PDB file of C-alpha atoms in Angstrom:
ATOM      1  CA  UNK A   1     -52.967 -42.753  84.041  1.00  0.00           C
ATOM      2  CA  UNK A   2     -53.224 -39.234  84.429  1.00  0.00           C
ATOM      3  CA  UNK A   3     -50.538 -36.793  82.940  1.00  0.00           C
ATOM      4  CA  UNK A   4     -49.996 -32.649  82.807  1.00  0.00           C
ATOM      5  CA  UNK A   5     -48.301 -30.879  80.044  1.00  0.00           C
ATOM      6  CA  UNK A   6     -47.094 -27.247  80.550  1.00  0.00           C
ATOM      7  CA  UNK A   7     -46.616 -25.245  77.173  1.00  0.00           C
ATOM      8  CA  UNK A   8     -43.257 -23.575  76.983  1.00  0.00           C
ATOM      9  CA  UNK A   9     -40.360 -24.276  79.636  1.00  0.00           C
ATOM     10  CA  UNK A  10     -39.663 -20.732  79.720  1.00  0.00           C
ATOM     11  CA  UNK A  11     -42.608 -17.656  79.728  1.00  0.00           C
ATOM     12  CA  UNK A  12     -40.780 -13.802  79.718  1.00  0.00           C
ATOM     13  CA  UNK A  13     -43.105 -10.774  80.032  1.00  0.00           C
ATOM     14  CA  UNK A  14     -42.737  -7.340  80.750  1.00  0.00           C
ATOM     15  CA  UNK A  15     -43.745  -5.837  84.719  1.00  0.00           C
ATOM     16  CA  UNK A  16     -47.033  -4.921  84.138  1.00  0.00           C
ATOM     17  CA  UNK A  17     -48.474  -6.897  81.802  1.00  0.00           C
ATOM     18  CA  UNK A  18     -50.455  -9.759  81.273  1.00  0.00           C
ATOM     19  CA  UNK A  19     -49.045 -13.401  82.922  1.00  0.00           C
ATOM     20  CA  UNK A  20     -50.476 -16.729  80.789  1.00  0.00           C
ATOM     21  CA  UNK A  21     -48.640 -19.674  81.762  1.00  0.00           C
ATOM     22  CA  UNK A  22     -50.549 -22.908  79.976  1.00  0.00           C
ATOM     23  CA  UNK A  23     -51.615 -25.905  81.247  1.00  0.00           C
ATOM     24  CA  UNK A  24     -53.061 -29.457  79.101  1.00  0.00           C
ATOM     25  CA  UNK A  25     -54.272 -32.539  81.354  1.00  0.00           C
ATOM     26  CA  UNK A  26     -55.689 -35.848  80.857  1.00  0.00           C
ATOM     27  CA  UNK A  27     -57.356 -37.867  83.588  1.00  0.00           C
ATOM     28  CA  UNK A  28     -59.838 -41.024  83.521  1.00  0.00           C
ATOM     29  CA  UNK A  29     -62.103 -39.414  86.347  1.00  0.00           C
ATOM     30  CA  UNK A  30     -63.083 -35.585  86.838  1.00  0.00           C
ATOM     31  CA  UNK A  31     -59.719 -34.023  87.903  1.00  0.00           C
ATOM     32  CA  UNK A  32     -58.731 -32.366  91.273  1.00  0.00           C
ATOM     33  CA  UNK A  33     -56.681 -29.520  89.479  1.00  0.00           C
ATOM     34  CA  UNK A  34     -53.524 -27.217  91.238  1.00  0.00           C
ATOM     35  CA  UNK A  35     -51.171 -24.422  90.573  1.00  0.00           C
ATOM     36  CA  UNK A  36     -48.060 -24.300  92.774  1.00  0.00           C
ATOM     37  CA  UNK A  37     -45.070 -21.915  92.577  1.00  0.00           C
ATOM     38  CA  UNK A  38     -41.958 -22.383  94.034  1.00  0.00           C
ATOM     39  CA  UNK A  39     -39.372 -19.826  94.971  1.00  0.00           C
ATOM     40  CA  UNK A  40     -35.180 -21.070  95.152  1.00  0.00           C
ATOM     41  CA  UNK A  41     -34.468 -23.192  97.307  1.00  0.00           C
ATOM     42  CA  UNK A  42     -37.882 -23.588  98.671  1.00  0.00           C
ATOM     43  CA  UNK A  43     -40.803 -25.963  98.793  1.00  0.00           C
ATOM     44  CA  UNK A  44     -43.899 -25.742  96.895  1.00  0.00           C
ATOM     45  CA  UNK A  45     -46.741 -22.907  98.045  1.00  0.00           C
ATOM     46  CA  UNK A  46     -50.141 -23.247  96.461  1.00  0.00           C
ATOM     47  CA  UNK A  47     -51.290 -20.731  94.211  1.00  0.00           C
ATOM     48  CA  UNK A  48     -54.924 -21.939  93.450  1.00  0.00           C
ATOM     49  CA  UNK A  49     -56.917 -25.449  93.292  1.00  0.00           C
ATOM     50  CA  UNK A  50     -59.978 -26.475  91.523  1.00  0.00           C
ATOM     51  CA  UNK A  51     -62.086 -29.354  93.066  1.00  0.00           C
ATOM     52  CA  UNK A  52     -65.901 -28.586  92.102  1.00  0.00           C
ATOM     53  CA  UNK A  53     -68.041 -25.788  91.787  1.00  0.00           C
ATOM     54  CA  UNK A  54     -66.932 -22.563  89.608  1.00  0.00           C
ATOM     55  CA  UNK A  55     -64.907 -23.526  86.746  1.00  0.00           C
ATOM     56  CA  UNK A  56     -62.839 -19.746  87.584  1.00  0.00           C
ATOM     57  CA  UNK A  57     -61.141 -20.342  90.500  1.00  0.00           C
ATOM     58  CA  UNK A  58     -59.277 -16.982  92.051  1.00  0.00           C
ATOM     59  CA  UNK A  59     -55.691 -17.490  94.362  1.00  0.00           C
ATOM     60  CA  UNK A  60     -53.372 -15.857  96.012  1.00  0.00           C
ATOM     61  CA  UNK A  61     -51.120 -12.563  94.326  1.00  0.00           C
ATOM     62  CA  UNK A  62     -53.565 -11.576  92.235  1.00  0.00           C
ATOM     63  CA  UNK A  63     -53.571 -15.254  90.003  1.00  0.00           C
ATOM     64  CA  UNK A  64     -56.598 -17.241  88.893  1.00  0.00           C
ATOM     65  CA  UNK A  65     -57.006 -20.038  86.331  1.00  0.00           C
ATOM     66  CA  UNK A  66     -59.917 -21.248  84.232  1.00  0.00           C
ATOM     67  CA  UNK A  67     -60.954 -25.305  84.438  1.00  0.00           C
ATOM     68  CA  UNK A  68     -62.004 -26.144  80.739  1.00  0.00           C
ATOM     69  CA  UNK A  69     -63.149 -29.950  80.706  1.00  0.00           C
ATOM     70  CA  UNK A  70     -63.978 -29.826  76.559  1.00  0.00           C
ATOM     71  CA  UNK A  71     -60.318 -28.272  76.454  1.00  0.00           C
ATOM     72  CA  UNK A  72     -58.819 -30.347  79.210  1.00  0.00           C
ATOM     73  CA  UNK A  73     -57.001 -26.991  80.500  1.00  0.00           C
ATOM     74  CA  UNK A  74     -56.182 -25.240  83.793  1.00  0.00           C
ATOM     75  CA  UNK A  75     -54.727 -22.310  82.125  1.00  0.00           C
ATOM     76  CA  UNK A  76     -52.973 -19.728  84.905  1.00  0.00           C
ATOM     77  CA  UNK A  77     -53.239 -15.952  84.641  1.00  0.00           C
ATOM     78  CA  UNK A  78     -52.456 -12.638  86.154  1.00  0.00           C
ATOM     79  CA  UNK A  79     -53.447  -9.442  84.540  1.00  0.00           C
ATOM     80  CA  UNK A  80     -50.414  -7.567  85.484  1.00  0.00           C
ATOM     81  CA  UNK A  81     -46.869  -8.815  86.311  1.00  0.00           C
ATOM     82  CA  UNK A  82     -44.767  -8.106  89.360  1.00  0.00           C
ATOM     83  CA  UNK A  83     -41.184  -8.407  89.799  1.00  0.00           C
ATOM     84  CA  UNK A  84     -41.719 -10.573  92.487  1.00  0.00           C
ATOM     85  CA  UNK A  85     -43.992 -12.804  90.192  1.00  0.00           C
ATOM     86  CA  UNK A  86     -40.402 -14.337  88.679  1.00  0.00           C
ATOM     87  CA  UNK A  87     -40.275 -17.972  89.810  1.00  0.00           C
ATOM     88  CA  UNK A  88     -41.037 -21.386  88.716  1.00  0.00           C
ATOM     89  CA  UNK A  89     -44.551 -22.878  88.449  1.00  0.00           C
ATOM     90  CA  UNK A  90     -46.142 -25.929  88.365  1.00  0.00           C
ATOM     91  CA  UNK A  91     -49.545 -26.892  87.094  1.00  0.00           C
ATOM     92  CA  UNK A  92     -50.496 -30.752  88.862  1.00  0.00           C
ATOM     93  CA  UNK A  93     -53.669 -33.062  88.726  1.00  0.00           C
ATOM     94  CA  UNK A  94     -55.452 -35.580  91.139  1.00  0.00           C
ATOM     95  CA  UNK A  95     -57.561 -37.584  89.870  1.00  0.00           C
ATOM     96  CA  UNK A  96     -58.584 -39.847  92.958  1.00  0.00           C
ATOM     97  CA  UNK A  97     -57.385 -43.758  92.214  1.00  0.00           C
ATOM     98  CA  UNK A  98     -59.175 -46.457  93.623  1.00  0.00           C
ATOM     99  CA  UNK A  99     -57.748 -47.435  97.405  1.00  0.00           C
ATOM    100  CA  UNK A 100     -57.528 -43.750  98.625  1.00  0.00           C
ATOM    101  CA  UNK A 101     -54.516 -43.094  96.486  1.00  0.00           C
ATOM    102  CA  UNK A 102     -54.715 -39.420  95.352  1.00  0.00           C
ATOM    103  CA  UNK A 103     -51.012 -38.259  95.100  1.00  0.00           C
ATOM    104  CA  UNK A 104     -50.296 -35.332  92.738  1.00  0.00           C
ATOM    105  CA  UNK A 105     -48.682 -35.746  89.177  1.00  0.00           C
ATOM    106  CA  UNK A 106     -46.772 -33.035  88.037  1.00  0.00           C
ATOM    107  CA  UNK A 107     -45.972 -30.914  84.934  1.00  0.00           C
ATOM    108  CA  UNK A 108     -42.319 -30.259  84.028  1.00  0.00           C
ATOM    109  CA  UNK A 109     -42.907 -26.414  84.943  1.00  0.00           C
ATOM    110  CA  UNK A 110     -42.693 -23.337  83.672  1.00  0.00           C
ATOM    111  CA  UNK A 111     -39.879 -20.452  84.631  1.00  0.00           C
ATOM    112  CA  UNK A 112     -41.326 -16.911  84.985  1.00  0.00           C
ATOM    113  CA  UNK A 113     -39.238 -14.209  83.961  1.00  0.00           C
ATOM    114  CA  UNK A 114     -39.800 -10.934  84.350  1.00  0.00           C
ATOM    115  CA  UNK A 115     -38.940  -7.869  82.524  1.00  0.00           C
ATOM    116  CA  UNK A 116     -38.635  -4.644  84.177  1.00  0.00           C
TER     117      UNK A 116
ATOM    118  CA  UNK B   1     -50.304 -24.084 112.268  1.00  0.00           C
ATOM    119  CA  UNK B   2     -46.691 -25.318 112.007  1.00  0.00           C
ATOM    120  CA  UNK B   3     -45.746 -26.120 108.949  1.00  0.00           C
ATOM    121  CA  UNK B   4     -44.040 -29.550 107.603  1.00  0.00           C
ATOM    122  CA  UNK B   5     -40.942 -29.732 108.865  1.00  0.00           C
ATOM    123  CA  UNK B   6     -38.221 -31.569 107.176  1.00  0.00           C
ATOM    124  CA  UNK B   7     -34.097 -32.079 107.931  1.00  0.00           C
ATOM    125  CA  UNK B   8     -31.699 -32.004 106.697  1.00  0.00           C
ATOM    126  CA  UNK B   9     -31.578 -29.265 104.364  1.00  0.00           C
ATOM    127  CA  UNK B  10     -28.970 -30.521 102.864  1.00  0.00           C
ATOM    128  CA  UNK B  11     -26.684 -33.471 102.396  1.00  0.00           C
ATOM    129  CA  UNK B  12     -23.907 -34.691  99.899  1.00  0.00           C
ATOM    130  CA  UNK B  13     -22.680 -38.333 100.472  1.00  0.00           C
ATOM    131  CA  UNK B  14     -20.760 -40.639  97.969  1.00  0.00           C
ATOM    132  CA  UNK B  15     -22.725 -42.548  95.955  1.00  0.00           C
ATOM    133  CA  UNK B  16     -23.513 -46.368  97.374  1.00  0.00           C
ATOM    134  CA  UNK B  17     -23.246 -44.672 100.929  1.00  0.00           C
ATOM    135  CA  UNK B  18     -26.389 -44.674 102.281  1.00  0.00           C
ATOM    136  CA  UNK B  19     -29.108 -41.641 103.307  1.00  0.00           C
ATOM    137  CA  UNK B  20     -32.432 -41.305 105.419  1.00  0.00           C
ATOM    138  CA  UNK B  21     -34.348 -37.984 105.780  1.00  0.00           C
ATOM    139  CA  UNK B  22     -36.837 -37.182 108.459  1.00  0.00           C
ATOM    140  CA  UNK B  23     -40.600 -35.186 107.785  1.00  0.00           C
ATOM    141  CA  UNK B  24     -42.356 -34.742 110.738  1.00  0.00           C
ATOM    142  CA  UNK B  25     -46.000 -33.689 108.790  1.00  0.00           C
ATOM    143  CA  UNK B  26     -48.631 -30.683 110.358  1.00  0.00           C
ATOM    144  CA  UNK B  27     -50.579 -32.042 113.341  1.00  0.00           C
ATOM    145  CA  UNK B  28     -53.505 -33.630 112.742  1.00  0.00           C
ATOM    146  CA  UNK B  29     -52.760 -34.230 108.475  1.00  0.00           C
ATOM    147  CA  UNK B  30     -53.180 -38.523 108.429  1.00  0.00           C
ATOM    148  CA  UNK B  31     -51.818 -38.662 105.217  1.00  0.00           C
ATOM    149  CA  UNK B  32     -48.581 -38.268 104.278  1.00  0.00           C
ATOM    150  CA  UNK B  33     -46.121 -37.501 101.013  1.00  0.00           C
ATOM    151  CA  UNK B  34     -42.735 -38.130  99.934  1.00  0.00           C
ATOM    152  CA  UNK B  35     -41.882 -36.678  96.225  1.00  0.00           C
ATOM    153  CA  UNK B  36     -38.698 -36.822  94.383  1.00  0.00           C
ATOM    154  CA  UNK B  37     -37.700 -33.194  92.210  1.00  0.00           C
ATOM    155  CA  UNK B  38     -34.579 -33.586  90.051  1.00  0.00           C
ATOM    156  CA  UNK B  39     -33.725 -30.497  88.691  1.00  0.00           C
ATOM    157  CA  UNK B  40     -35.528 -29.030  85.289  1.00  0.00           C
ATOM    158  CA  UNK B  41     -37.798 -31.450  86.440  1.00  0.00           C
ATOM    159  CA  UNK B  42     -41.463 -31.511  88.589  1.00  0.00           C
ATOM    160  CA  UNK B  43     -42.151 -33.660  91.666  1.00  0.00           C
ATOM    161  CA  UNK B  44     -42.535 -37.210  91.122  1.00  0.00           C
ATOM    162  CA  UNK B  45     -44.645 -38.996  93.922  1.00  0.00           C
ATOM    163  CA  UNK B  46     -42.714 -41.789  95.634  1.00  0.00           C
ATOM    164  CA  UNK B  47     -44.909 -43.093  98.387  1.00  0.00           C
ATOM    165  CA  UNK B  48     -47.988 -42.082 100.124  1.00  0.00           C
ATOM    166  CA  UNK B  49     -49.551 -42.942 103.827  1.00  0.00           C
ATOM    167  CA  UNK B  50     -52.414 -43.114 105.014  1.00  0.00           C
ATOM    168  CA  UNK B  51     -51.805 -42.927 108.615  1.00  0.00           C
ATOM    169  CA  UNK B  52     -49.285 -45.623 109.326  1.00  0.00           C
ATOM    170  CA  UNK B  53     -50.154 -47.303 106.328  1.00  0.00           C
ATOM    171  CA  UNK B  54     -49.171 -47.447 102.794  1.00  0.00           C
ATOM    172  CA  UNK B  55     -51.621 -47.117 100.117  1.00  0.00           C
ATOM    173  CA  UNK B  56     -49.543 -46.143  97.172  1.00  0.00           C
ATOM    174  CA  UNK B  57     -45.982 -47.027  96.238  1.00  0.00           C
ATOM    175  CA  UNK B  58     -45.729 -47.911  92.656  1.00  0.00           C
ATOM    176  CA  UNK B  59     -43.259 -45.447  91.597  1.00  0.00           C
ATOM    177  CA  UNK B  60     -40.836 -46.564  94.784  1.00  0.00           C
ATOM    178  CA  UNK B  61     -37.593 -47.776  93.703  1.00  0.00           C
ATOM    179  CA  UNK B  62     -37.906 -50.848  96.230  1.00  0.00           C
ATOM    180  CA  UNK B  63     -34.214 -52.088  95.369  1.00  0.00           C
ATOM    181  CA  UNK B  64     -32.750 -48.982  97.209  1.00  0.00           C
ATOM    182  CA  UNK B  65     -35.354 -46.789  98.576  1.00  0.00           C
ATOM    183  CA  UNK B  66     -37.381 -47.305 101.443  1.00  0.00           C
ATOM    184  CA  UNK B  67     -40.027 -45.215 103.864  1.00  0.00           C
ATOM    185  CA  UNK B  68     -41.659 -45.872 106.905  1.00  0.00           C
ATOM    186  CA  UNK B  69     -44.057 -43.917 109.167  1.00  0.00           C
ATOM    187  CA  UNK B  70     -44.159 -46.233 112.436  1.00  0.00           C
ATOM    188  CA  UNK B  71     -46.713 -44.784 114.789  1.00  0.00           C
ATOM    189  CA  UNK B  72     -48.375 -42.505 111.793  1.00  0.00           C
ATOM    190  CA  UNK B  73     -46.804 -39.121 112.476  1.00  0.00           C
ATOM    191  CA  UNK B  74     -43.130 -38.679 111.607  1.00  0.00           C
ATOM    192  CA  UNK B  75     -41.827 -40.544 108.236  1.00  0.00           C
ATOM    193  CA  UNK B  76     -38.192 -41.416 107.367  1.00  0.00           C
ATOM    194  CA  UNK B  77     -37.448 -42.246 103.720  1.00  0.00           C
ATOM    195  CA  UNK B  78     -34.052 -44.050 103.066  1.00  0.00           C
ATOM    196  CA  UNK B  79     -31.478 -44.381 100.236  1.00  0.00           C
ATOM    197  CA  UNK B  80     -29.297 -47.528 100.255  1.00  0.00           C
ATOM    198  CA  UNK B  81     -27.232 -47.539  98.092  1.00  0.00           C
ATOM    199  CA  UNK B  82     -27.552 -44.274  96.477  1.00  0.00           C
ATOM    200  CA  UNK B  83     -26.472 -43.809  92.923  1.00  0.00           C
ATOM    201  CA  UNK B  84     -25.519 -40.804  91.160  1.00  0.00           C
ATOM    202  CA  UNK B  85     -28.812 -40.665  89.339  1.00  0.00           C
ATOM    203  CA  UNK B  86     -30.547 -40.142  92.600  1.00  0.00           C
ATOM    204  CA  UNK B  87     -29.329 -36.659  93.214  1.00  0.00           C
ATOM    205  CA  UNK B  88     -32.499 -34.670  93.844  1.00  0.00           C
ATOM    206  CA  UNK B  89     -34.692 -32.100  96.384  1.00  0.00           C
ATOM    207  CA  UNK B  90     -37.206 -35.000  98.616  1.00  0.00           C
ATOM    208  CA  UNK B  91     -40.393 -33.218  99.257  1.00  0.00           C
ATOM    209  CA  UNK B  92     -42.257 -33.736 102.181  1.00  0.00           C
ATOM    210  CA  UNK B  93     -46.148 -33.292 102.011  1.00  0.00           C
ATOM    211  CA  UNK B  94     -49.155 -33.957 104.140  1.00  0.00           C
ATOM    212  CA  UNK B  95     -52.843 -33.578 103.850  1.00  0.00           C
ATOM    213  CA  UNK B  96     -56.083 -33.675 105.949  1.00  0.00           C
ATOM    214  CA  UNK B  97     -58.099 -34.008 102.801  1.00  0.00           C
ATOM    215  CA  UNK B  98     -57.704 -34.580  99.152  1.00  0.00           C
ATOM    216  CA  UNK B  99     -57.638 -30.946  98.383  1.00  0.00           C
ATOM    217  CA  UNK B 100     -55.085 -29.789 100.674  1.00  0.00           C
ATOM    218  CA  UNK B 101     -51.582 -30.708 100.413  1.00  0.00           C
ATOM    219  CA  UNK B 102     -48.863 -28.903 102.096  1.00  0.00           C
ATOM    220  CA  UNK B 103     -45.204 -29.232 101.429  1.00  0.00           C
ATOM    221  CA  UNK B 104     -42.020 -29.097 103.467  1.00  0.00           C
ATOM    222  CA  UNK B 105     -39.022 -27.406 102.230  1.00  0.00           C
ATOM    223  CA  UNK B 106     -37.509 -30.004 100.974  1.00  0.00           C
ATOM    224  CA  UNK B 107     -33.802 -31.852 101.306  1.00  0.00           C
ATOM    225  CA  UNK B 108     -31.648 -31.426  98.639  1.00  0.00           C
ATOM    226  CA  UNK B 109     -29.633 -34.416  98.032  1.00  0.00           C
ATOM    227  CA  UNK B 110     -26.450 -34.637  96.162  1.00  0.00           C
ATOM    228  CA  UNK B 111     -24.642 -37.735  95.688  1.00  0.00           C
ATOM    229  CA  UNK B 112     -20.889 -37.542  94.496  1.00  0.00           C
TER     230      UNK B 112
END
């Protein structure tokens, strides 16, 4: 079965400088790989996804992550934090079970908080 | 496109009174989502269509909960009895393909 772990419940950084929010996965088959943040009160919007291809993968506000299969990581990134970066984020695998099942699995997230 | 729509925002009920919520998915997505967030906590998949089909349920508590998408558009899921425990934001997602998933805004769920 495949599982996510996301290092460190909590990240805090400063406005302006660099976002790293981790992300450790294990999967049986080559991984469908997401990033999703999620604002109060609100459903999830996708950041980024990694299917084939380039193993950077660019998204939306600026964020991009890096698929490492000898690491098994999807590690998130932003060179330079805004305020309105602050929210919660989750890192999430598919990895494509037999019978067309191919529901995510979720980290426990990480809260982004930041600094002015 | 619209987006997935999903009511009620809210609800608060007494636990072993019952609860159904309603997703009605984007046009066109066959496949269809319900997750379960407690809070502190990520999404947990609880069932997932394939057009008016199910293909995976194995983390559906089938004692209380159940879901049905009768002509393979809207879905209901359903709570009976609820329990404390089950106090929780139901996410709503559908998809066209595998790398696509969009969710609804959920409905938060408290049981008293």
């Amino acid at each position: 079965a495949q599982s996510v772990t996301q290092l460190g419940s909590h990240v805090s950084v400063s406005e302006g400088a660099l976002v790293l929010l981790r992300c450790n996965y294990s999967s049986s088959v080559p991984p469908y790989l997401f990033w999703y943040v999620q604002y109060p009160n609100q459903g999830l919007q996708l950041l980024l996804k990694y299917t084939t291809g380039a193993t950077l993968v660019k998204g939306i506000n600026g964020f991009e992550a890096e698929f490492k299969k000898s690491e098994t990581s999807f590690h998130l990134t932003k060179p330079s934090a805004h305020m309105s970066d602050a929210a919660e984020y989750f890192c999430a695998v598919s990895d494509k079970l037999g019978g067309g099942a191919d529901g995510l699995t979720f980290g426990k997230g990480t809260h982004l908080i930041i600094q002015p | 496109e619209a987006g997935v729509a999903q009511s009620p925002r809210y609800k608060i009920i007494e636990k072993r009174q019952s609860v159904a919520f309603w997703c009605n998915p984007i046009s066109g997505h066959a496949t269809l989502y319900w997750y379960q967030q407690i809070l502190g906590q990520g999404p947990k998949l609880l069932i997932q269509f394939q057009n008016n089909g199910v293909v995976d349920d194995s983390q559906l508590p089938k004692d209380r909960f159940s879901a049905e998408r009768l002509k393979g558009v809207d879905s209901t899921l359903k709570i009976q009895p609820a329990k404390l425990e089950d106090s929780a934001v139901y996410l709503c997602a559908s998809s066209f393909t595998s790398d696509g998933y969009t969710f609804g805004s959920g409905t938060r769920l408290t049981v008293v």
